Amino acid sequence: MGASRTTRIVLVLYGLLAIFLLYLPLVSITFASISRARYLTFPIKRYSTDWYARAIESSTVSDIVTTSLKVAVIVTLASMVIGFFGALAFARYQWRYRGLFQKLILLPIFFPQTVLGLALLMWFNSIGVIPSWKTAVIAHLVWIAPIATLIIAIRAYSFDPALEEAARDMGASTGTILREISIPLLMPGVISAGLFAFLLSWGNFPLSLFTTGADSTLPEWLYAKMVSGYSPLVPTVGVLSILASAGIIILALVLAKLLRRRAGTA
Amino acid sequence: MTDPADPGTPVLRLHQVTKTFGEFTALHGIDLEIREGEFLTIVGPSGSGKSTLIRLMVGMDELTAGEIWLRDQRIDQTPANERPTCMVFQSLALFPHMTVGRNIEFPLKIRGVSPDERRQRALELLQLLRLPDDYYDKQIGQCSGGEKQRVALARALAFDPEILFFDEPLSALDYRLRKTLEKELKDLHARTGKTFVYITHSLEEAMVMSDRIAIMRAGRFEQIAVADEIYARPVSRFVAEFMGEVNLFEVSLSASGEPASELLDINVSGGEYPWKNRDESGLLMVRPEFVRFLSASDTADFVVQGSLQDEYALGSRIQYEVVSSTGRRVTVEKLREDRYLGAPGDDVILGWDLEHTHLIAEA
């Protein structure tokens, strides 16, 4: 039975309202970034892209972006590797206390990040490690690697173990099975996990705040500028950061689609 | 096809093979000789240990005790990827991220065969399995159930194994396709001359394809013989019942082997019985297709009277259920053209002859 005309109108309006509320902050900061005025007021009297030019030329912004990028890329790659082997260990092999170990590994996902950040800072101090972007990588990994493992494990649980057995039966070594069967089949999961890892690391504030020491990541810098010395550079860098995230998402989606098509499951 | 009467050269020998999982013993000291070039089918109900056995033979699992010999080489400690055997899995285990051609070429690639030779061999195998050449570039996901079956076979043949194992590969297919592929498998066995070891829970599959059938029950072989032998002369009640509808009558035997039963009227002339059992009890067995409806003037070696309870159409055959005065059920099967012309409720006389009767030693 189809919905009545009134119901359809209400549903469409509800959907539009939801999208409006979701994207309103993004629209606001986009307007703020292209307003010549120091503080955002409506209607905008004069538009300018000067702040974008300044953001691109700023060595501070460049350093901050480089630090964030270093952390996010290393966290992404490490999460993909850890997640891949972790997922295989959970989904492929039967071992004692597997269930308990799985729960312990996944537990950090549910810890409040500020508490986790503080705990890691105290731990780094106690072992004499000076916090920097490198310690932030470890902090991010503690929280993000379990998420990546979970994402890849979903895919690993769904693929038939007989595929690896068949390859072994036909003479393939463990390395060949990994290269020819396991990695290609788990790759869509690995890509998704990598995407999540990058975005979670790139936008992480609570863990970075406690563990970067003298270094600073993009979310930390944005926060610092907000509380002491706001300028339109803040929304501008924010918009650039969102665009970079969107670019990464599109790239990953295209890659995943290509892989699915190659796997014949598209 | 090998001559079932010829013991032939054993290509694979299992000696006292035992497999336990914790407290549970899945296989109890299995002895088996698989002959060169034969089509051996291992049949048994779920949980009988046939899948466990095949996994040990291909090296997927380690045995708890015993030995496996491939000709004169002991292989039970040899890893699966170093054994010259190959298995077609129940799920077929075709690699979904590879084309049909790359699937077939996989074992050749592992051996370092050049791409040109691999392609050539894959195309030959497509032809052998009656698949068009253009399937070489087809994705696995685009193939039908029967085509996937053929691709899995082609891939296993590309490996060129000494023994090809099959783990219930037809079980997921519909009846019609299964029947077609059973015949194709038998034909393929004849054309390749390879040793095939097939496991299934389907008696029909075993009967259609095999040179020999091995019946498994609770981790042991009950009987290993050619299909006709197992069907006509089972060694136990389990085998008799597993091989299809059967009528079994408990009898006691005299010193001359003459059976006695309260239910049966036995009129064997001459008193010569083919069985060696004497002074024992046993089960007299007759298959439903050998039981006849008798008129008052007809005679038979074994006669039982009862009332026709029901009849069931089984396609080309009709099955009748007759219940004796003591409440014992007797099953009769007739071809449709030889059907009984009465109706349920009729009093009937059933009979059969000694030549179709077999004695099972267990009571």
XYZ file of C-alpha atoms in Angstrom:
629
model
C 0.000 0.000 0.000
C 1.485 3.387 -0.971
C 1.764 6.311 1.447
C -0.789 9.112 1.199
C 0.182 12.447 -0.379
C 0.302 14.184 3.008
C 2.546 11.461 4.454
C 4.897 11.756 1.482
C 5.122 15.557 1.881
C 5.801 15.228 5.625
C 8.519 12.616 4.984
C 10.212 14.767 2.317
C 10.134 17.821 4.603
C 11.502 15.759 7.480
C 14.352 14.507 5.255
C 15.174 18.007 4.040
C 15.169 19.331 7.606
C 17.544 16.556 8.696
C 19.930 17.328 5.826
C 19.696 21.074 6.544
C 20.584 20.555 10.224
C 23.455 18.208 9.315
C 25.005 20.536 6.786
C 24.190 23.923 8.362
C 27.462 24.056 10.348
C 29.442 23.266 7.199
C 27.602 25.935 5.231
C 28.202 28.447 8.060
C 31.922 27.844 8.176
C 32.148 27.956 4.389
C 30.475 31.396 4.431
C 32.760 32.468 7.275
C 35.789 31.462 5.224
C 34.821 33.560 2.227
C 33.714 36.664 4.125
C 36.127 39.539 4.133
C 34.857 40.603 7.573
C 36.782 39.381 10.586
C 33.607 37.980 12.186
C 30.768 36.294 10.294
C 27.632 38.411 9.912
C 24.643 37.942 7.623
C 24.105 39.087 5.031
C 27.747 38.911 3.938
C 28.696 42.305 2.557
C 31.972 41.492 0.818
C 33.226 38.164 -0.388
C 36.894 37.261 -0.625
C 39.107 34.245 -1.123
C 42.077 36.012 0.476
C 41.998 33.764 3.517
C 42.448 30.710 1.306
C 45.557 32.262 -0.241
C 46.864 33.092 3.218
C 46.125 29.603 4.500
C 48.006 28.012 1.622
C 50.969 30.364 2.049
C 51.084 30.153 5.867
C 54.061 28.152 7.110
C 52.246 27.530 10.434
C 49.285 25.991 8.650
C 51.635 24.019 6.460
C 53.483 22.633 9.513
C 50.232 21.783 11.276
C 48.827 20.026 8.191
C 52.102 18.143 7.694
C 52.046 16.927 11.318
C 48.407 15.865 11.048
C 49.068 14.157 7.748
C 52.114 12.291 9.102
C 50.136 11.040 12.095
C 47.069 10.094 10.025
C 49.037 8.319 7.270
C 51.157 6.283 9.712
C 48.092 5.439 11.809
C 46.204 4.430 8.646
C 48.946 2.146 7.344
C 49.644 0.607 10.763
C 45.917 0.089 11.428
C 45.493 -1.642 8.072
C 48.344 -4.058 8.793
C 47.398 -4.675 12.443
C 43.709 -4.952 11.517
C 44.398 -7.385 8.674
C 46.373 -9.861 10.741
C 44.161 -9.337 13.786
C 41.051 -10.064 11.731
C 42.672 -13.186 10.257
C 43.638 -14.377 13.747
C 40.097 -13.923 15.017
C 38.223 -15.225 11.984
C 40.511 -17.964 10.690
C 42.084 -19.662 13.668
C 40.743 -21.416 16.716
C 42.847 -20.748 19.772
C 42.433 -20.759 23.503
C 40.882 -17.621 25.058
C 40.209 -16.230 21.563
C 36.865 -14.756 22.666
C 38.343 -13.112 25.755
C 41.291 -11.716 23.781
C 38.913 -10.369 21.140
C 36.889 -8.512 23.803
C 40.039 -7.116 25.461
C 41.380 -5.877 22.128
C 38.113 -4.175 21.230
C 37.539 -2.640 24.661
C 39.579 0.581 24.077
C 37.000 1.631 21.470
C 34.543 2.206 24.306
C 36.913 4.094 26.662
C 36.325 7.866 26.897
C 39.087 9.288 24.713
C 40.046 12.007 27.196
C 40.617 9.358 29.885
C 42.556 7.215 27.417
C 44.645 10.256 26.368
C 45.391 11.181 29.968
C 46.311 7.592 30.844
C 48.672 7.370 27.868
C 50.271 10.720 28.748
C 50.908 9.477 32.292
C 52.310 6.238 30.932
C 54.631 8.042 28.465
C 55.859 10.250 31.306
C 56.443 7.302 33.600
C 58.648 5.563 31.041
C 60.485 8.784 30.181
C 59.126 9.309 26.666
C 58.687 12.948 25.711
C 55.287 13.458 24.049
C 55.432 14.435 20.369
C 53.561 13.595 17.186
C 55.146 10.109 17.427
C 53.485 9.408 20.777
C 50.237 10.712 19.238
C 50.601 7.977 16.598
C 50.699 5.362 19.374
C 47.758 6.984 21.163
C 45.690 7.072 17.976
C 46.584 3.453 17.248
C 45.391 2.306 20.671
C 41.930 3.581 19.783
C 41.826 3.210 15.998
C 43.566 -0.163 15.364
C 40.763 -2.075 17.196
C 38.182 -0.297 15.022
C 40.135 -1.258 11.887
C 40.364 -4.860 13.146
C 36.626 -4.920 13.683
C 35.918 -3.613 10.159
C 38.269 -6.114 8.469
C 37.031 -8.966 10.670
C 33.476 -8.444 9.363
C 34.802 -9.222 5.876
C 37.104 -12.013 7.096
C 34.233 -13.802 8.847
C 32.220 -13.775 5.629
C 34.762 -15.451 3.391
C 34.841 -19.200 2.970
C 37.902 -20.796 4.668
C 37.723 -23.477 1.968
C 39.195 -20.897 -0.458
C 42.485 -20.878 1.447
C 42.329 -24.657 1.920
C 41.755 -25.152 -1.816
C 44.764 -22.994 -2.626
C 46.912 -24.958 -0.175
C 45.572 -28.215 -1.620
C 46.777 -27.094 -5.048
C 50.296 -26.551 -3.777
C 50.268 -22.938 -2.603
C 52.511 -21.948 0.310
C 51.293 -19.740 3.173
C 52.886 -16.691 1.532
C 51.271 -17.418 -1.821
C 47.870 -17.960 -0.195
C 48.211 -14.613 1.548
C 49.243 -12.853 -1.666
C 46.882 -14.564 -4.099
C 43.794 -15.269 -1.985
C 43.547 -13.648 1.460
C 44.816 -10.133 0.689
C 42.808 -9.644 -2.545
C 39.629 -10.956 -0.909
C 40.027 -8.899 2.252
C 41.187 -5.796 0.392
C 37.761 -4.045 0.268
C 37.600 -4.443 4.070
C 41.185 -3.244 4.430
C 40.440 -0.164 2.284
C 37.334 0.644 4.349
C 39.325 0.203 7.547
C 42.080 2.447 6.173
C 39.535 5.111 5.251
C 38.027 5.064 8.738
C 41.473 5.054 10.332
C 42.566 8.084 8.339
C 39.431 10.089 9.042
C 39.387 9.195 12.745
C 43.036 10.129 13.133
C 42.843 13.254 10.965
C 39.952 14.656 12.989
C 40.977 13.407 16.436
C 41.183 16.032 19.142
C 41.030 14.446 22.649
C 43.879 11.945 22.183
C 46.071 14.434 20.317
C 45.532 17.109 22.976
C 47.135 14.912 25.631
C 49.820 13.178 23.612
C 51.346 15.513 20.983
C 53.419 17.523 23.470
C 55.012 20.513 21.730
C 53.715 19.401 18.334
C 50.247 20.269 17.227
C 47.711 18.654 14.932
C 45.039 20.429 12.898
C 42.132 19.948 15.348
C 44.366 21.120 18.230
C 45.432 24.201 16.296
C 41.836 25.028 15.336
C 40.788 24.768 18.963
C 43.730 26.889 20.143
C 42.933 29.579 17.594
C 39.274 29.547 18.583
C 40.021 30.188 22.243
C 42.844 32.660 21.698
C 42.928 34.868 18.649
C 40.186 33.880 16.188
C 40.681 34.915 12.577
C 38.907 33.812 9.357
C 41.921 31.581 8.861
C 40.214 29.177 11.294
C 37.089 28.465 9.168
C 39.249 28.538 6.026
C 41.561 25.813 7.300
C 38.462 23.999 8.604
C 36.907 24.022 5.113
C 40.173 22.860 3.546
C 40.325 20.055 6.103
C 36.759 18.963 5.266
C 37.553 19.073 1.535
C 40.606 16.889 2.109
C 38.463 14.376 4.047
C 35.827 14.380 1.300
C 38.561 13.793 -1.285
C 39.862 10.817 0.697
C 36.330 9.363 0.981
C 35.715 9.702 -2.760
C 39.097 8.144 -3.554
C 38.424 5.201 -1.214
C 34.913 4.667 -2.611
C 36.247 4.614 -6.171
C 39.004 2.200 -5.153
C 36.575 -0.084 -3.300
C 34.225 -0.097 -6.300
C 37.084 -1.034 -8.627
C 38.138 -3.841 -6.283
C 34.579 -5.163 -5.988
C 34.238 -5.122 -9.765
C 37.532 -6.999 -10.072
C 36.288 -9.528 -7.531
C 33.129 -10.019 -9.569
C 30.891 -9.123 -6.646
C 29.804 -5.714 -7.839
C 36.633 -48.042 -15.125
C 38.492 -50.713 -13.184
C 37.398 -54.321 -13.025
C 35.736 -54.599 -9.615
C 36.803 -58.218 -9.347
C 40.471 -57.290 -9.820
C 42.029 -56.112 -6.579
C 44.456 -53.985 -8.674
C 47.414 -52.009 -7.401
C 46.645 -49.930 -4.335
C 47.567 -46.323 -4.979
C 46.619 -45.183 -1.488
C 46.657 -47.281 1.676
C 45.277 -46.329 5.055
C 46.408 -48.345 8.032
C 44.667 -48.023 11.402
C 43.865 -44.367 10.804
C 42.369 -42.812 13.919
C 41.200 -39.267 14.508
C 40.000 -37.866 17.802
C 38.664 -34.431 18.696
C 39.138 -34.107 22.443
C 37.137 -36.924 24.017
C 35.310 -37.718 20.768
C 36.736 -40.332 18.421
C 35.668 -39.530 14.860
C 37.563 -42.383 13.163
C 38.350 -45.730 14.773
C 41.404 -47.377 13.202
C 40.370 -47.190 9.542
C 41.982 -49.614 7.059
C 41.425 -48.915 3.372
C 43.097 -49.639 0.046
C 42.237 -47.417 -2.910
C 43.051 -48.983 -6.257
C 44.749 -47.283 -9.172
C 42.180 -45.782 -11.541
C 39.083 -46.779 -9.582
C 36.055 -44.666 -8.697
C 35.526 -45.272 -4.987
C 32.602 -43.657 -3.238
C 32.476 -43.346 0.532
C 28.858 -43.124 1.655
C 27.459 -42.584 5.093
C 24.993 -40.536 7.086
C 25.917 -37.132 8.511
C 28.462 -37.466 11.299
C 29.722 -40.856 10.128
C 33.257 -39.488 9.680
C 33.530 -39.410 5.889
C 34.473 -35.718 5.660
C 37.018 -36.169 8.462
C 38.500 -39.107 6.570
C 38.825 -37.248 3.277
C 40.442 -34.277 5.038
C 43.058 -36.626 6.483
C 43.678 -38.201 3.083
C 44.342 -34.817 1.420
C 46.330 -33.526 4.384
C 43.994 -30.779 5.610
C 43.988 -32.265 9.112
C 46.497 -34.307 11.062
C 45.640 -37.851 12.068
C 45.812 -38.907 15.703
C 47.230 -42.358 14.946
C 47.824 -44.622 11.974
C 49.552 -44.379 8.629
C 48.703 -43.196 5.120
C 50.790 -44.514 2.229
C 50.804 -43.263 -1.350
C 52.256 -46.206 -3.220
C 55.515 -46.862 -1.311
C 55.770 -43.436 0.296
C 54.335 -42.648 3.706
C 52.544 -39.301 3.409
C 50.603 -38.765 6.619
C 53.168 -36.211 7.812
C 53.408 -34.529 4.394
C 51.668 -31.121 4.293
C 48.642 -30.742 1.991
C 50.521 -28.460 -0.412
C 53.190 -31.108 -0.981
C 50.846 -34.034 -1.672
C 50.078 -35.063 -5.263
C 46.361 -35.136 -4.474
C 43.627 -32.586 -5.053
C 40.119 -32.077 -3.755
C 36.932 -30.614 -5.182
C 35.293 -28.964 -2.178
C 31.626 -29.076 -1.215
C 31.468 -25.292 -1.694
C 33.669 -25.737 -4.823
C 35.971 -23.037 -3.354
C 36.321 -21.171 -6.640
C 38.233 -17.921 -6.163
C 35.638 -15.179 -6.636
C 38.211 -12.513 -7.475
C 39.574 -14.472 -10.443
C 38.126 -15.220 -13.857
C 37.300 -18.779 -14.925
C 40.609 -18.954 -16.784
C 42.669 -17.707 -13.824
C 40.922 -20.178 -11.537
C 41.825 -23.084 -13.802
C 45.377 -21.823 -14.233
C 45.936 -21.384 -10.491
C 47.666 -24.740 -9.784
C 49.809 -24.277 -12.905
C 50.824 -20.781 -11.790
C 51.882 -22.212 -8.426
C 54.136 -24.644 -10.301
C 55.695 -21.830 -12.304
C 54.226 -22.824 -15.683
C 54.558 -20.014 -18.261
C 51.462 -17.844 -18.937
C 51.151 -19.106 -22.534
C 51.245 -22.765 -21.500
C 48.805 -22.074 -18.676
C 46.329 -20.475 -21.028
C 46.690 -23.327 -23.517
C 46.041 -25.939 -20.817
C 43.095 -23.978 -19.396
C 41.487 -23.847 -22.846
C 42.022 -27.601 -23.303
C 40.367 -28.260 -19.973
C 37.438 -25.980 -20.798
C 36.967 -28.101 -23.887
C 37.240 -31.346 -21.909
C 34.574 -30.089 -19.507
C 32.386 -28.933 -22.431
C 32.617 -25.229 -21.669
C 33.049 -22.684 -24.489
C 36.444 -21.004 -24.926
C 35.037 -17.557 -24.186
C 34.361 -18.691 -20.616
C 38.088 -18.198 -20.061
C 37.503 -14.475 -19.382
C 34.186 -14.890 -17.575
C 33.871 -13.921 -13.915
C 33.037 -16.771 -11.541
C 29.993 -14.847 -10.299
C 28.529 -14.959 -13.816
C 28.594 -18.782 -14.040
C 25.614 -21.028 -13.254
C 25.781 -23.809 -10.645
C 26.597 -26.478 -13.229
C 29.225 -24.311 -14.914
C 30.902 -23.606 -11.587
C 30.970 -27.339 -10.980
C 32.764 -27.861 -14.292
C 35.227 -25.047 -13.591
C 36.084 -26.620 -10.214
C 36.668 -29.939 -11.970
C 38.801 -28.300 -14.645
C 40.909 -26.602 -11.973
C 41.405 -29.872 -10.111
C 42.389 -31.619 -13.357
C 44.831 -28.804 -14.179
C 46.641 -29.807 -11.001
C 46.953 -33.280 -12.553
C 46.628 -35.129 -9.230
C 47.378 -38.790 -8.667
C 44.076 -39.037 -6.816
C 41.156 -36.659 -7.166
C 38.972 -36.322 -4.073
C 35.423 -34.984 -4.073
C 33.725 -33.753 -0.906
C 29.987 -33.863 -1.742
C 30.352 -31.370 -4.602
C 26.861 -31.994 -6.014
C 24.930 -31.662 -2.777
C 23.881 -28.042 -3.329
C 22.563 -28.585 -6.875
C 19.004 -29.250 -7.974
C 17.951 -32.819 -8.790
C 18.063 -32.523 -12.579
C 21.478 -30.909 -12.714
C 22.792 -33.385 -10.176
C 21.689 -36.310 -12.349
C 23.369 -34.787 -15.424
C 26.607 -34.106 -13.567
C 26.685 -37.591 -12.012
C 26.816 -39.054 -15.518
C 29.357 -36.469 -16.654
C 31.593 -37.280 -13.688
C 31.439 -40.956 -14.498
C 32.237 -40.192 -18.114
C 35.105 -37.897 -17.084
C 36.519 -40.657 -14.886
C 36.480 -43.029 -17.841
C 38.111 -40.459 -20.128
C 40.864 -39.365 -17.738
C 41.562 -42.761 -16.156
C 42.363 -41.040 -12.865
C 41.634 -42.406 -9.400
C 38.496 -40.722 -8.043
C 37.505 -40.828 -4.387
C 34.084 -39.347 -3.837
C 32.183 -38.811 -0.635
C 28.458 -38.330 -0.403
C 25.474 -39.102 1.763
C 23.449 -39.848 -1.368
C 23.124 -43.507 -2.138
C 21.896 -42.753 -5.648
C 25.059 -40.803 -6.495
C 27.179 -43.666 -5.194
C 25.254 -46.288 -7.187
C 25.410 -44.348 -10.462
C 29.103 -43.501 -10.459
C 31.162 -45.911 -8.440
C 33.298 -48.955 -9.115
C 33.226 -49.674 -5.394
C 31.234 -48.263 -2.509
C 32.434 -47.989 1.085
C 29.693 -47.583 3.669
C 30.695 -45.655 6.794
C 28.987 -45.586 10.131
C 30.169 -43.912 13.334
C 33.799 -43.679 12.243
C 34.104 -47.228 10.866
C 33.589 -48.956 7.540
C 30.609 -51.274 7.641
C 31.193 -52.735 4.174
C 33.354 -52.057 1.129
C 32.296 -53.757 -2.097
C 30.866 -53.181 -5.579
C 27.441 -51.556 -5.648
C 25.514 -54.730 -6.589
C 27.177 -56.717 -3.824
C 26.354 -54.116 -1.189
C 22.783 -53.819 -2.428
C 22.090 -57.538 -2.678
C 24.288 -58.890 0.124
C 24.695 -56.295 2.868
C 26.621 -57.411 5.914
C 24.472 -55.621 8.466
C 21.015 -54.238 9.101
C 22.500 -50.720 8.868
C 23.909 -51.316 5.367
C 20.733 -53.068 4.216
C 18.562 -50.175 5.358
C 21.014 -47.506 4.191
C 21.006 -48.950 0.659
C 17.262 -48.431 0.242
C 13.894 -49.937 1.120
C 14.243 -53.433 2.511
C 12.187 -56.110 4.235
C 13.949 -57.781 7.148
C 12.576 -60.772 9.070
C 14.118 -62.127 12.245
C 14.674 -65.870 11.903
C 16.318 -68.667 13.836
C 18.422 -71.179 11.917
C 18.553 -74.925 12.322
C 21.734 -77.037 12.094
C 21.139 -77.334 8.330
C 20.721 -73.556 7.978
C 16.950 -73.764 7.504
C 15.314 -70.567 8.704
C 12.252 -70.612 10.926
C 9.898 -67.696 11.516
C 6.423 -67.347 12.971
C 5.556 -64.844 10.290
C 6.841 -66.599 7.173
C 5.617 -69.714 5.484
C 8.827 -71.284 4.165
C 8.633 -73.883 1.388
C 12.149 -74.194 -0.019
C 12.363 -77.421 -1.975
C 15.455 -79.552 -1.356
C 16.384 -77.614 1.809
C 19.645 -76.306 0.325
C 20.468 -72.862 1.696
C 23.238 -70.661 0.310
C 24.299 -69.279 3.685
C 26.834 -70.855 5.984
C 25.265 -69.787 9.253
C 24.050 -72.691 11.318
C 22.337 -72.892 14.700
C 22.120 -69.127 14.952
C 19.615 -66.381 14.584
C 19.718 -63.816 11.792
C 17.792 -61.469 9.540
C 16.302 -62.665 6.286
C 16.402 -59.865 3.770
C 14.450 -59.332 0.572
C 14.302 -56.113 -1.428
C 10.738 -54.842 -2.190
C 11.119 -55.263 -5.986
C 11.549 -59.052 -5.583
C 8.339 -59.495 -3.576
C 5.375 -60.667 -5.723
C 1.625 -60.579 -5.196
C 0.544 -64.239 -5.342
C -2.779 -65.739 -6.347
C -4.105 -68.678 -4.323
C -2.585 -71.132 -6.802
C 0.882 -69.459 -7.016
C 3.820 -70.804 -5.054
C 6.991 -69.185 -3.716
C 9.857 -70.177 -1.405
C 8.812 -67.604 1.194
C 5.185 -66.575 1.699
C 3.546 -64.036 3.996
C -0.107 -63.036 4.222
C -1.482 -59.640 5.097
C -3.711 -56.763 4.206
C -2.846 -54.033 1.701
C -2.577 -50.847 3.734
C -1.503 -48.189 1.261
C 0.105 -47.501 -2.079
C 2.457 -44.691 -3.107
C 3.313 -43.588 -6.644
C 7.101 -43.214 -7.047
C 7.232 -42.081 -10.651
C 7.824 -45.177 -12.770
C 7.254 -47.466 -9.771
C 4.463 -48.030 -7.265
C 5.239 -48.881 -3.659
C 2.771 -50.941 -1.611
C 2.604 -51.322 2.124
C 1.196 -54.608 3.374
C 0.601 -55.283 7.051
C 0.594 -58.879 8.313
C -1.824 -60.212 10.940
C 0.892 -59.661 13.571
C 1.187 -56.006 12.549
C 4.449 -56.453 10.639
C 4.926 -54.080 7.659
C 6.103 -55.546 4.344
C 7.027 -53.273 1.434
C 6.484 -54.258 -2.198
C 7.582 -52.319 -5.273
C 6.293 -52.869 -8.785
C 6.881 -51.161 -12.095
C 3.864 -49.122 -13.099
C 2.980 -51.593 -15.875
C 3.031 -54.490 -13.360
C 0.931 -52.678 -10.767
C -1.365 -54.575 -8.400
C -4.924 -54.206 -9.561
C -6.635 -54.315 -6.173
C -7.304 -51.634 -3.612
C -6.202 -50.820 -0.038
C -7.981 -53.102 2.425
C -7.579 -56.213 0.215
C -6.253 -59.387 1.838
C -3.128 -60.301 -0.133
C -0.547 -63.075 -0.278
C 3.055 -62.050 -0.879
C 5.906 -64.301 -1.902
C 9.502 -64.364 -3.090
C 12.178 -66.881 -3.917
C 15.338 -68.050 -2.214
C 17.593 -66.621 -4.953
C 16.518 -63.078 -3.959
C 16.850 -63.753 -0.256
C 19.937 -62.885 1.751
C 20.788 -63.776 5.329
C 22.350 -61.121 7.572
C 24.135 -62.727 10.474
C 23.124 -60.172 13.082
C 19.758 -60.731 14.739
